[in-house]
Structure formats: structure tokens, C-alpha cells
Amino acid sequence: MAIYGVLLGPPGVGKGTQAKLLAGKFNLTHISTGDILRDAVNKRTPLGLQVEEIMKSGKLVSDDIINALMEDYIKNLNDGFLLDGYPRTIGQATFLDNFLPRYGKTLNIVLAIDVDDEEIIRRLAGRRYCPTCGRGYHVIYDPPKESETCDNDGTKLIQRDDDKPETIRERLRVYRERTAPLIDYYREKNLLEVVDGSGSIEEVHGLVLEVLERKGIVDKA
Ligand code: AP5
């Protein structure tokens, strides 16, 4: 069975990290709305110019913009996928429920990663990325070999604009108000699996694999 999954959870919990590991292992398409929007901002496209200030403030881009973008991405996929950062509101979740069947697809898993706020702040404050190749790091938990430079190309690592302390607080507030209700939404649809995200990257990956195997979505290793 292919994975048609959503990764849910507060900012910095490790959704992108786990999505990349799963996508590599199972040859899935990893769709991160945050990465798509940041790329648009960097390239100064009309979409990027429209969303830049909203993203810097830690608020959400409007459902209309995001839903149109995601339908365009997902409709042409033939294999499994992992959605990272979408849906993020009840409006986005109901839109996804309505459009997936039109393209012959249905979600089969929603993985909610759970970590306390103190650890989230540590993860976001220490996150760095390479502006050349996009690879992500953490200064303590997943450091580069040479201090603050990318292992792939030697570029100096930088911090995301929205990983500053005041924006992190706003992103957590927005998460609780707009995105956390999706936990009950997907629990009622019997799609939700909560994973303890407090361990190391490898430990969390192991827990995610256990869930996917138990649900019969991937074969046992
Ligand atoms: P987005 O990029 O989606 O940000 P986010 O949800 O806030 O998530 P992050 O990317 O910050 O964190 P993550 O959970 O992926 O953690 P990561 O794996 O990097 O969205 C950014 C903005 O775009 C939004 O604020 C909004 O404005 C807009 N947007 C995006 N989608 C939208 C939508 N659907 N609707 C409206 N607006 C939208 O890990 C974090 C760090 O921790 C890394 O350094 C990593 O190395 C480290 N780490 C990960 N796991 C572990 C572990 N187990 N132990 C130790 N360290 C770990």
C-alpha cells in the first residue's frame, strides 16, 4: 500500500525532518508548503511577494492561496505523498477531503508529532539551513561537520527569518488556535496516530515506522 499521509504538529516539532527520512526510504513525494512558499519568496515571484510579510510575522497565508497551490501540486502525482505543513486549518482540511477523491486519492494516515513547548523552542532556536542547497541542520542535535557551514557545499549556514524568538511565540499561538483543532478532526475520521517526538531524530523515525507497519501501510522491515 502506498502512503498518502499528513504530518501534523506544532512548528519545529520535526515534521520536515521525519518527512525527508520517510520520503527517502519509501520513494514518496514530500510536499512542504513552507518550502514551496519560501522558494517563491526567494525567487521574488508574485506569490512570494504576496506572502513574504505574512510569513515573517508567523501568521498563516490565506486558505484560498494555499488550497489552490496544493491542488495544483497534488493532482498530478501518481505515487504516494507526504504533506508537511498542509492542511493547517479546518478550511484547508475540508478542501483537501473534497478534492482528493476527484483525483482518485484518499488519505490513509495522519501522523501527529507531539513535543512540549520548551523543546520546540530549543529545536527552532538551534535550526540552521544552507541557502545554497537547502539542507537543514540543528546546531546541537544535527550539527554540520564544520561549525556553521554546510557539509555539502561549505556555504555559511543561516537562520530562517521566522525562527526569531518573538515570531516563534506567534507561530505557537497560531498553531494552537488554527491548527490544533485538526487533531480532533482527524481522530474522528480514524486517521490520527500520535507519535511521541521527544526522542532523537532516529528514535522518532523508529516510532513512525512502527505505526506505519502496525497499520499495514508499509511492510515490516
Ligand atoms: P512551515 O515551514 O511549514 O513551518 P512550521 O510548520 O512552523 O514547521 P517548521 O518547518 O518550522 O518545523 P518542522 O516541524 O518541519 O521541524 P523541522 O523538521 O525543521 O511554515 C512556515 C510559514 O509558512 C507559516 O508560518 C505560514 O506563514 C506559511 N504556511 C506554510 N504552510 C501553510 C499553510 N498550510 N497555510 C497557511 N500558511 C502556511 O525540525 C526543527 C529543528 O529541530 C531542526 O533543526 C531539526 O534538525 C531539529 N529536529 C527535528 N527533529 C528532532 C529530534 N527528534 N530531536 C532533536 N532535534 C530535532
PDB file of C-alpha atoms and ligand atoms in Angstrom:
ATOM      1  CA  MET A   1       0.000   0.000   0.000  1.00  0.00           C
ATOM      2  CA  ALA A   2       1.338   3.489  -0.723  1.00  0.00           C
ATOM      3  CA  ILE A   3       1.486   6.206   1.919  1.00  0.00           C
ATOM      4  CA  TYR A   4      -0.993   9.045   1.446  1.00  0.00           C
ATOM      5  CA  GLY A   5      -0.134  10.884   4.602  1.00  0.00           C
ATOM      6  CA  VAL A   6      -0.209  14.133   6.500  1.00  0.00           C
ATOM      7  CA  LEU A   7       2.372  15.180   9.086  1.00  0.00           C
ATOM      8  CA  LEU A   8       0.767  17.342  11.731  1.00  0.00           C
ATOM      9  CA  GLY A   9       2.254  19.160  14.682  1.00  0.00           C
ATOM     10  CA  PRO A  10       3.476  22.491  16.006  1.00  0.00           C
ATOM     11  CA  PRO A  11       6.283  24.469  14.352  1.00  0.00           C
ATOM     12  CA  GLY A  12       9.687  22.893  14.894  1.00  0.00           C
ATOM     13  CA  VAL A  13       8.384  19.561  16.150  1.00  0.00           C
ATOM     14  CA  GLY A  14      10.284  17.717  13.401  1.00  0.00           C
ATOM     15  CA  LYS A  15       7.698  17.285  10.618  1.00  0.00           C
ATOM     16  CA  GLY A  16      10.130  18.194   7.839  1.00  0.00           C
ATOM     17  CA  THR A  17      12.909  16.052   9.312  1.00  0.00           C
ATOM     18  CA  GLN A  18      10.691  12.962   9.508  1.00  0.00           C
ATOM     19  CA  ALA A  19       9.082  13.627   6.124  1.00  0.00           C
ATOM     20  CA  LYS A  20      12.505  13.698   4.430  1.00  0.00           C
ATOM     21  CA  LEU A  21      13.514  10.395   6.076  1.00  0.00           C
ATOM     22  CA  LEU A  22      10.267   8.693   5.008  1.00  0.00           C
ATOM     23  CA  ALA A  23      10.342  10.148   1.517  1.00  0.00           C
ATOM     24  CA  GLY A  24      13.889   8.837   1.033  1.00  0.00           C
ATOM     25  CA  LYS A  25      13.085   5.402   2.399  1.00  0.00           C
ATOM     26  CA  PHE A  26       9.803   4.819   0.575  1.00  0.00           C
ATOM     27  CA  ASN A  27      10.348   6.933  -2.544  1.00  0.00           C
ATOM     28  CA  LEU A  28       7.467   9.277  -1.735  1.00  0.00           C
ATOM     29  CA  THR A  29       6.847  12.834  -2.819  1.00  0.00           C
ATOM     30  CA  HIS A  30       7.370  15.168   0.139  1.00  0.00           C
ATOM     31  CA  ILE A  31       5.295  18.317  -0.241  1.00  0.00           C
ATOM     32  CA  SER A  32       6.175  21.061   2.253  1.00  0.00           C
ATOM     33  CA  THR A  33       4.049  24.175   1.920  1.00  0.00           C
ATOM     34  CA  GLY A  34       6.631  26.120   3.929  1.00  0.00           C
ATOM     35  CA  ASP A  35       9.434  25.140   1.497  1.00  0.00           C
ATOM     36  CA  ILE A  36       7.286  25.979  -1.547  1.00  0.00           C
ATOM     37  CA  LEU A  37       6.395  29.392  -0.133  1.00  0.00           C
ATOM     38  CA  ARG A  38       9.986  30.170   0.945  1.00  0.00           C
ATOM     39  CA  ASP A  39      11.207  29.277  -2.539  1.00  0.00           C
ATOM     40  CA  ALA A  40       8.635  31.678  -4.015  1.00  0.00           C
ATOM     41  CA  VAL A  41       9.811  34.411  -1.620  1.00  0.00           C
ATOM     42  CA  ASN A  42      13.475  33.839  -2.540  1.00  0.00           C
ATOM     43  CA  LYS A  43      12.694  33.954  -6.267  1.00  0.00           C
ATOM     44  CA  ARG A  44      10.578  37.123  -5.820  1.00  0.00           C
ATOM     45  CA  THR A  45       7.630  35.572  -7.704  1.00  0.00           C
ATOM     46  CA  PRO A  46       4.185  37.250  -7.452  1.00  0.00           C
ATOM     47  CA  LEU A  47       3.191  34.577  -4.891  1.00  0.00           C
ATOM     48  CA  GLY A  48       6.391  35.177  -2.922  1.00  0.00           C
ATOM     49  CA  LEU A  49       5.836  38.938  -2.809  1.00  0.00           C
ATOM     50  CA  GLN A  50       2.262  38.345  -1.658  1.00  0.00           C
ATOM     51  CA  VAL A  51       3.174  36.036   1.249  1.00  0.00           C
ATOM     52  CA  GLU A  52       6.560  37.355   2.426  1.00  0.00           C
ATOM     53  CA  GLU A  53       5.356  39.676   5.181  1.00  0.00           C
ATOM     54  CA  ILE A  54       2.719  37.217   6.433  1.00  0.00           C
ATOM     55  CA  MET A  55       5.357  34.502   6.809  1.00  0.00           C
ATOM     56  CA  LYS A  56       7.787  36.846   8.576  1.00  0.00           C
ATOM     57  CA  SER A  57       5.059  37.693  11.097  1.00  0.00           C
ATOM     58  CA  GLY A  58       4.344  33.999  11.867  1.00  0.00           C
ATOM     59  CA  LYS A  59       0.725  34.256  10.689  1.00  0.00           C
ATOM     60  CA  LEU A  60      -0.927  31.950   8.159  1.00  0.00           C
ATOM     61  CA  VAL A  61      -1.249  32.597   4.448  1.00  0.00           C
ATOM     62  CA  SER A  62      -4.923  32.613   3.370  1.00  0.00           C
ATOM     63  CA  ASP A  63      -6.710  29.316   2.752  1.00  0.00           C
ATOM     64  CA  ASP A  64      -7.594  30.349  -0.819  1.00  0.00           C
ATOM     65  CA  ILE A  65      -3.960  30.811  -1.838  1.00  0.00           C
ATOM     66  CA  ILE A  66      -2.750  27.641  -0.142  1.00  0.00           C
ATOM     67  CA  ASN A  67      -5.607  25.422  -1.346  1.00  0.00           C
ATOM     68  CA  ALA A  68      -5.154  26.429  -4.987  1.00  0.00           C
ATOM     69  CA  LEU A  69      -1.405  25.847  -4.717  1.00  0.00           C
ATOM     70  CA  MET A  70      -1.792  22.415  -3.164  1.00  0.00           C
ATOM     71  CA  GLU A  71      -4.451  21.180  -5.551  1.00  0.00           C
ATOM     72  CA  ASP A  72      -2.076  22.031  -8.391  1.00  0.00           C
ATOM     73  CA  TYR A  73       0.750  20.057  -6.776  1.00  0.00           C
ATOM     74  CA  ILE A  74      -1.195  17.003  -5.694  1.00  0.00           C
ATOM     75  CA  LYS A  75      -3.438  16.402  -8.689  1.00  0.00           C
ATOM     76  CA  ASN A  76      -0.574  15.301 -10.942  1.00  0.00           C
ATOM     77  CA  LEU A  77       1.045  12.858  -8.513  1.00  0.00           C
ATOM     78  CA  ASN A  78       0.830   9.170  -9.322  1.00  0.00           C
ATOM     79  CA  ASP A  79       2.660   7.722  -6.335  1.00  0.00           C
ATOM     80  CA  GLY A  80       2.308   8.200  -2.582  1.00  0.00           C
ATOM     81  CA  PHE A  81       2.888  11.530  -0.856  1.00  0.00           C
ATOM     82  CA  LEU A  82       3.530  13.149   2.487  1.00  0.00           C
ATOM     83  CA  LEU A  83       2.005  16.536   3.167  1.00  0.00           C
ATOM     84  CA  ASP A  84       4.101  18.604   5.581  1.00  0.00           C
ATOM     85  CA  GLY A  85       2.523  21.839   6.762  1.00  0.00           C
ATOM     86  CA  TYR A  86      -0.790  21.263   4.973  1.00  0.00           C
ATOM     87  CA  PRO A  87      -3.593  21.225   5.933  1.00  0.00           C
ATOM     88  CA  ARG A  88      -3.233  23.755   8.707  1.00  0.00           C
ATOM     89  CA  THR A  89      -6.816  24.924   9.232  1.00  0.00           C
ATOM     90  CA  ILE A  90     -10.195  23.200   9.253  1.00  0.00           C
ATOM     91  CA  GLY A  91     -10.967  25.049   5.988  1.00  0.00           C
ATOM     92  CA  GLN A  92      -7.873  23.535   4.344  1.00  0.00           C
ATOM     93  CA  ALA A  93      -8.681  20.053   5.690  1.00  0.00           C
ATOM     94  CA  THR A  94     -12.222  20.089   4.307  1.00  0.00           C
ATOM     95  CA  PHE A  95     -10.933  21.383   0.958  1.00  0.00           C
ATOM     96  CA  LEU A  96      -8.421  18.510   0.855  1.00  0.00           C
ATOM     97  CA  ASP A  97     -11.150  15.985   1.724  1.00  0.00           C
ATOM     98  CA  ASN A  98     -13.229  17.296  -1.164  1.00  0.00           C
ATOM     99  CA  PHE A  99     -10.566  17.490  -3.851  1.00  0.00           C
ATOM    100  CA  LEU A 100      -8.541  14.281  -3.242  1.00  0.00           C
ATOM    101  CA  PRO A 101     -11.325  11.899  -4.386  1.00  0.00           C
ATOM    102  CA  ARG A 102     -11.645  13.903  -7.617  1.00  0.00           C
ATOM    103  CA  TYR A 103      -8.102  12.705  -8.434  1.00  0.00           C
ATOM    104  CA  GLY A 104      -8.673   9.141  -7.197  1.00  0.00           C
ATOM    105  CA  LYS A 105      -6.777   9.595  -3.919  1.00  0.00           C
ATOM    106  CA  THR A 106      -7.636   9.251  -0.213  1.00  0.00           C
ATOM    107  CA  LEU A 107      -5.568   9.906   2.896  1.00  0.00           C
ATOM    108  CA  ASN A 108      -4.602   6.757   4.790  1.00  0.00           C
ATOM    109  CA  ILE A 109      -2.637   8.216   7.736  1.00  0.00           C
ATOM    110  CA  VAL A 110      -2.252  11.440   9.734  1.00  0.00           C
ATOM    111  CA  LEU A 111       0.824  11.389  11.948  1.00  0.00           C
ATOM    112  CA  ALA A 112       0.683  13.986  14.728  1.00  0.00           C
ATOM    113  CA  ILE A 113       4.111  14.520  16.288  1.00  0.00           C
ATOM    114  CA  ASP A 114       3.955  15.664  19.898  1.00  0.00           C
ATOM    115  CA  VAL A 115       6.686  17.554  21.824  1.00  0.00           C
ATOM    116  CA  ASP A 116       6.472  20.077  24.685  1.00  0.00           C
ATOM    117  CA  ASP A 117       6.900  23.813  24.039  1.00  0.00           C
ATOM    118  CA  GLU A 118      10.311  24.131  25.746  1.00  0.00           C
ATOM    119  CA  GLU A 119      11.824  21.524  23.419  1.00  0.00           C
ATOM    120  CA  ILE A 120      10.151  23.140  20.405  1.00  0.00           C
ATOM    121  CA  ILE A 121      11.779  26.449  21.252  1.00  0.00           C
ATOM    122  CA  ARG A 122      15.182  24.690  21.593  1.00  0.00           C
ATOM    123  CA  ARG A 123      14.704  22.993  18.213  1.00  0.00           C
ATOM    124  CA  LEU A 124      13.679  26.179  16.401  1.00  0.00           C
ATOM    125  CA  ALA A 125      16.275  28.413  18.038  1.00  0.00           C
ATOM    126  CA  GLY A 126      19.056  25.995  17.002  1.00  0.00           C
ATOM    127  CA  ARG A 127      17.790  25.304  13.477  1.00  0.00           C
ATOM    128  CA  ARG A 128      20.020  26.443  10.596  1.00  0.00           C
ATOM    129  CA  TYR A 129      19.878  25.828   6.855  1.00  0.00           C
ATOM    130  CA  CYS A 130      22.101  26.152   3.836  1.00  0.00           C
ATOM    131  CA  PRO A 131      20.919  28.941   1.500  1.00  0.00           C
ATOM    132  CA  THR A 132      22.645  27.203  -1.451  1.00  0.00           C
ATOM    133  CA  CYS A 133      21.362  23.600  -1.276  1.00  0.00           C
ATOM    134  CA  GLY A 134      18.573  23.962   1.317  1.00  0.00           C
ATOM    135  CA  ARG A 135      19.874  21.235   3.648  1.00  0.00           C
ATOM    136  CA  GLY A 136      18.710  21.686   7.241  1.00  0.00           C
ATOM    137  CA  TYR A 137      20.731  21.285  10.460  1.00  0.00           C
ATOM    138  CA  HIS A 138      20.483  21.850  14.199  1.00  0.00           C
ATOM    139  CA  VAL A 139      23.470  23.388  15.967  1.00  0.00           C
ATOM    140  CA  ILE A 140      23.316  20.770  18.763  1.00  0.00           C
ATOM    141  CA  TYR A 141      21.064  17.888  17.639  1.00  0.00           C
ATOM    142  CA  ASP A 142      22.140  17.609  13.988  1.00  0.00           C
ATOM    143  CA  PRO A 143      25.274  19.740  13.571  1.00  0.00           C
ATOM    144  CA  PRO A 144      27.380  20.123  10.431  1.00  0.00           C
ATOM    145  CA  LYS A 145      30.909  18.658  10.488  1.00  0.00           C
ATOM    146  CA  GLU A 146      32.496  22.146  10.406  1.00  0.00           C
ATOM    147  CA  SER A 147      30.931  24.773  12.639  1.00  0.00           C
ATOM    148  CA  GLU A 148      28.080  26.684  10.918  1.00  0.00           C
ATOM    149  CA  THR A 149      28.978  25.636   7.327  1.00  0.00           C
ATOM    150  CA  CYS A 150      27.141  23.213   5.039  1.00  0.00           C
ATOM    151  CA  ASP A 151      28.619  19.697   4.693  1.00  0.00           C
ATOM    152  CA  ASN A 152      27.516  19.582   1.028  1.00  0.00           C
ATOM    153  CA  ASP A 153      28.969  22.825  -0.292  1.00  0.00           C
ATOM    154  CA  GLY A 154      30.700  24.765   2.501  1.00  0.00           C
ATOM    155  CA  THR A 155      28.207  27.669   2.407  1.00  0.00           C
ATOM    156  CA  LYS A 156      27.721  29.546   5.689  1.00  0.00           C
ATOM    157  CA  LEU A 157      24.516  28.343   7.359  1.00  0.00           C
ATOM    158  CA  ILE A 158      21.786  30.861   8.177  1.00  0.00           C
ATOM    159  CA  GLN A 159      18.667  31.081  10.359  1.00  0.00           C
ATOM    160  CA  ARG A 160      15.123  31.313   8.979  1.00  0.00           C
ATOM    161  CA  ASP A 161      13.519  34.749   9.371  1.00  0.00           C
ATOM    162  CA  ASP A 162      10.625  33.247  11.323  1.00  0.00           C
ATOM    163  CA  ASP A 163      12.880  31.378  13.794  1.00  0.00           C
ATOM    164  CA  LYS A 164      13.415  34.545  15.883  1.00  0.00           C
ATOM    165  CA  PRO A 165      12.023  34.267  19.463  1.00  0.00           C
ATOM    166  CA  GLU A 166       9.090  36.712  19.054  1.00  0.00           C
ATOM    167  CA  THR A 167       7.949  35.051  15.810  1.00  0.00           C
ATOM    168  CA  ILE A 168       8.269  31.572  17.350  1.00  0.00           C
ATOM    169  CA  ARG A 169       5.832  32.643  20.107  1.00  0.00           C
ATOM    170  CA  GLU A 170       3.346  33.912  17.499  1.00  0.00           C
ATOM    171  CA  ARG A 171       3.665  30.706  15.420  1.00  0.00           C
ATOM    172  CA  LEU A 172       2.924  28.598  18.506  1.00  0.00           C
ATOM    173  CA  ARG A 173      -0.109  30.769  19.300  1.00  0.00           C
ATOM    174  CA  VAL A 174      -1.394  30.479  15.718  1.00  0.00           C
ATOM    175  CA  TYR A 175      -0.809  26.710  15.815  1.00  0.00           C
ATOM    176  CA  ARG A 176      -2.930  26.301  18.963  1.00  0.00           C
ATOM    177  CA  GLU A 177      -5.729  28.490  17.640  1.00  0.00           C
ATOM    178  CA  ARG A 178      -5.928  27.404  13.986  1.00  0.00           C
ATOM    179  CA  THR A 179      -4.161  24.038  13.546  1.00  0.00           C
ATOM    180  CA  ALA A 180      -4.534  22.084  16.806  1.00  0.00           C
ATOM    181  CA  PRO A 181      -8.299  21.552  16.122  1.00  0.00           C
ATOM    182  CA  LEU A 182      -7.227  19.256  13.254  1.00  0.00           C
ATOM    183  CA  ILE A 183      -6.155  16.661  15.839  1.00  0.00           C
ATOM    184  CA  ASP A 184      -9.795  16.013  16.781  1.00  0.00           C
ATOM    185  CA  TYR A 185     -10.896  16.421  13.171  1.00  0.00           C
ATOM    186  CA  TYR A 186      -8.666  13.531  12.045  1.00  0.00           C
ATOM    187  CA  ARG A 187      -9.239  11.475  15.213  1.00  0.00           C
ATOM    188  CA  GLU A 188     -12.944  11.438  14.354  1.00  0.00           C
ATOM    189  CA  LYS A 189     -12.073  10.170  10.880  1.00  0.00           C
ATOM    190  CA  ASN A 190      -9.961   7.353  12.397  1.00  0.00           C
ATOM    191  CA  LEU A 191      -6.867   8.576  10.591  1.00  0.00           C
ATOM    192  CA  LEU A 192      -4.929  10.018  13.529  1.00  0.00           C
ATOM    193  CA  GLU A 193      -1.846   8.437  15.095  1.00  0.00           C
ATOM    194  CA  VAL A 194       0.033  10.418  17.742  1.00  0.00           C
ATOM    195  CA  VAL A 195       3.806   9.875  17.877  1.00  0.00           C
ATOM    196  CA  ASP A 196       5.996  10.949  20.801  1.00  0.00           C
ATOM    197  CA  GLY A 197       8.504  13.314  19.162  1.00  0.00           C
ATOM    198  CA  SER A 198      10.667  13.951  22.224  1.00  0.00           C
ATOM    199  CA  GLY A 199      13.401  11.399  21.402  1.00  0.00           C
ATOM    200  CA  SER A 200      16.263  11.710  18.935  1.00  0.00           C
ATOM    201  CA  ILE A 201      15.603  12.036  15.205  1.00  0.00           C
ATOM    202  CA  GLU A 202      16.337   8.295  14.743  1.00  0.00           C
ATOM    203  CA  GLU A 203      14.125   7.300  17.703  1.00  0.00           C
ATOM    204  CA  VAL A 204      11.183   9.295  16.365  1.00  0.00           C
ATOM    205  CA  HIS A 205      11.736   7.791  12.906  1.00  0.00           C
ATOM    206  CA  GLY A 206      11.592   4.336  14.509  1.00  0.00           C
ATOM    207  CA  LEU A 207       8.264   5.155  16.204  1.00  0.00           C
ATOM    208  CA  VAL A 208       6.835   6.446  12.932  1.00  0.00           C
ATOM    209  CA  LEU A 209       7.870   3.241  11.155  1.00  0.00           C
ATOM    210  CA  GLU A 210       6.242   1.159  13.895  1.00  0.00           C
ATOM    211  CA  VAL A 211       2.951   2.983  13.343  1.00  0.00           C
ATOM    212  CA  LEU A 212       3.107   2.562   9.560  1.00  0.00           C
ATOM    213  CA  GLU A 213       3.862  -1.157   9.945  1.00  0.00           C
ATOM    214  CA  ARG A 214       1.131  -1.699  12.543  1.00  0.00           C
ATOM    215  CA  LYS A 215      -1.413  -0.041  10.223  1.00  0.00           C
ATOM    216  CA  GLY A 216      -0.250  -2.253   7.326  1.00  0.00           C
ATOM    217  CA  ILE A 217       0.727   0.802   5.275  1.00  0.00           C
ATOM    218  CA  VAL A 218       4.339  -0.382   4.862  1.00  0.00           C
ATOM    219  CA  ASP A 219       5.777  -3.898   5.148  1.00  0.00           C
ATOM    220  CA  LYS A 220       7.671  -4.891   8.279  1.00  0.00           C
ATOM    221  CA  ALA A 221      11.425  -4.383   7.884  1.00  0.00           C
TER     222      ALA A 221
HETATM  223  P1  AP5 B   1       6.499  25.819   7.739  1.00  0.00           P
HETATM  224  O1  AP5 B   1       7.773  25.879   7.039  1.00  0.00           O
HETATM  225  O2  AP5 B   1       5.538  24.705   7.448  1.00  0.00           O
HETATM  226  O3  AP5 B   1       6.823  25.889   9.279  1.00  0.00           O
HETATM  227  P2  AP5 B   1       6.290  25.073  10.545  1.00  0.00           P
HETATM  228  O4  AP5 B   1       5.085  24.253  10.462  1.00  0.00           O
HETATM  229  O5  AP5 B   1       6.275  26.157  11.531  1.00  0.00           O
HETATM  230  O6  AP5 B   1       7.304  23.959  10.689  1.00  0.00           O
HETATM  231  P3  AP5 B   1       8.803  24.053  10.672  1.00  0.00           P
HETATM  232  O7  AP5 B   1       9.332  23.909   9.281  1.00  0.00           O
HETATM  233  O8  AP5 B   1       9.262  25.279  11.407  1.00  0.00           O
HETATM  234  O9  AP5 B   1       9.208  22.824  11.605  1.00  0.00           O
HETATM  235  P4  AP5 B   1       9.199  21.260  11.403  1.00  0.00           P
HETATM  236  O10 AP5 B   1       8.144  20.655  12.244  1.00  0.00           O
HETATM  237  O11 AP5 B   1       9.257  20.879   9.962  1.00  0.00           O
HETATM  238  O12 AP5 B   1      10.597  20.956  12.114  1.00  0.00           O
HETATM  239  P5  AP5 B   1      11.998  20.529  11.498  1.00  0.00           P
HETATM  240  O13 AP5 B   1      11.928  19.150  10.974  1.00  0.00           O
HETATM  241  O14 AP5 B   1      12.552  21.601  10.622  1.00  0.00           O
HETATM  242  O15 AP5 B   1       5.657  27.158   7.531  1.00  0.00           O
HETATM  243  C1  AP5 B   1       6.271  28.430   7.600  1.00  0.00           C
HETATM  244  C2  AP5 B   1       5.223  29.507   7.339  1.00  0.00           C
HETATM  245  O16 AP5 B   1       4.666  29.340   6.013  1.00  0.00           O
HETATM  246  C3  AP5 B   1       3.998  29.508   8.267  1.00  0.00           C
HETATM  247  O17 AP5 B   1       4.259  30.179   9.482  1.00  0.00           O
HETATM  248  C4  AP5 B   1       2.955  30.212   7.387  1.00  0.00           C
HETATM  249  O18 AP5 B   1       3.160  31.607   7.360  1.00  0.00           O
HETATM  250  C5  AP5 B   1       3.261  29.669   5.997  1.00  0.00           C
HETATM  251  N1  AP5 B   1       2.497  28.420   5.719  1.00  0.00           N
HETATM  252  C6  AP5 B   1       3.022  27.186   5.492  1.00  0.00           C
HETATM  253  N2  AP5 B   1       2.051  26.289   5.288  1.00  0.00           N
HETATM  254  C7  AP5 B   1       0.876  26.957   5.389  1.00  0.00           C
HETATM  255  C8  AP5 B   1      -0.484  26.569   5.282  1.00  0.00           C
HETATM  256  N3  AP5 B   1      -0.833  25.303   5.041  1.00  0.00           N
HETATM  257  N4  AP5 B   1      -1.434  27.519   5.472  1.00  0.00           N
HETATM  258  C9  AP5 B   1      -1.101  28.805   5.710  1.00  0.00           C
HETATM  259  N5  AP5 B   1       0.168  29.251   5.815  1.00  0.00           N
HETATM  260  C10 AP5 B   1       1.154  28.336   5.641  1.00  0.00           C
HETATM  261  O19 AP5 B   1      12.862  20.483  12.870  1.00  0.00           O
HETATM  262  C11 AP5 B   1      13.176  21.680  13.572  1.00  0.00           C
HETATM  263  C12 AP5 B   1      14.631  21.585  14.090  1.00  0.00           C
HETATM  264  O20 AP5 B   1      14.706  20.554  15.074  1.00  0.00           O
HETATM  265  C13 AP5 B   1      15.651  21.233  13.014  1.00  0.00           C
HETATM  266  O21 AP5 B   1      16.841  21.951  13.263  1.00  0.00           O
HETATM  267  C14 AP5 B   1      15.895  19.716  13.194  1.00  0.00           C
HETATM  268  O22 AP5 B   1      17.219  19.337  12.863  1.00  0.00           O
HETATM  269  C15 AP5 B   1      15.645  19.550  14.686  1.00  0.00           C
HETATM  270  N6  AP5 B   1      14.992  18.261  15.000  1.00  0.00           N
HETATM  271  C16 AP5 B   1      13.986  17.647  14.346  1.00  0.00           C
HETATM  272  N7  AP5 B   1      13.620  16.514  14.964  1.00  0.00           N
HETATM  273  C17 AP5 B   1      14.410  16.411  16.068  1.00  0.00           C
HETATM  274  C18 AP5 B   1      14.515  15.463  17.123  1.00  0.00           C
HETATM  275  N8  AP5 B   1      13.732  14.368  17.182  1.00  0.00           N
HETATM  276  N9  AP5 B   1      15.440  15.691  18.102  1.00  0.00           N
HETATM  277  C19 AP5 B   1      16.228  16.791  18.051  1.00  0.00           C
HETATM  278  N10 AP5 B   1      16.177  17.716  17.074  1.00  0.00           N
HETATM  279  C20 AP5 B   1      15.276  17.538  16.090  1.00  0.00           C
END
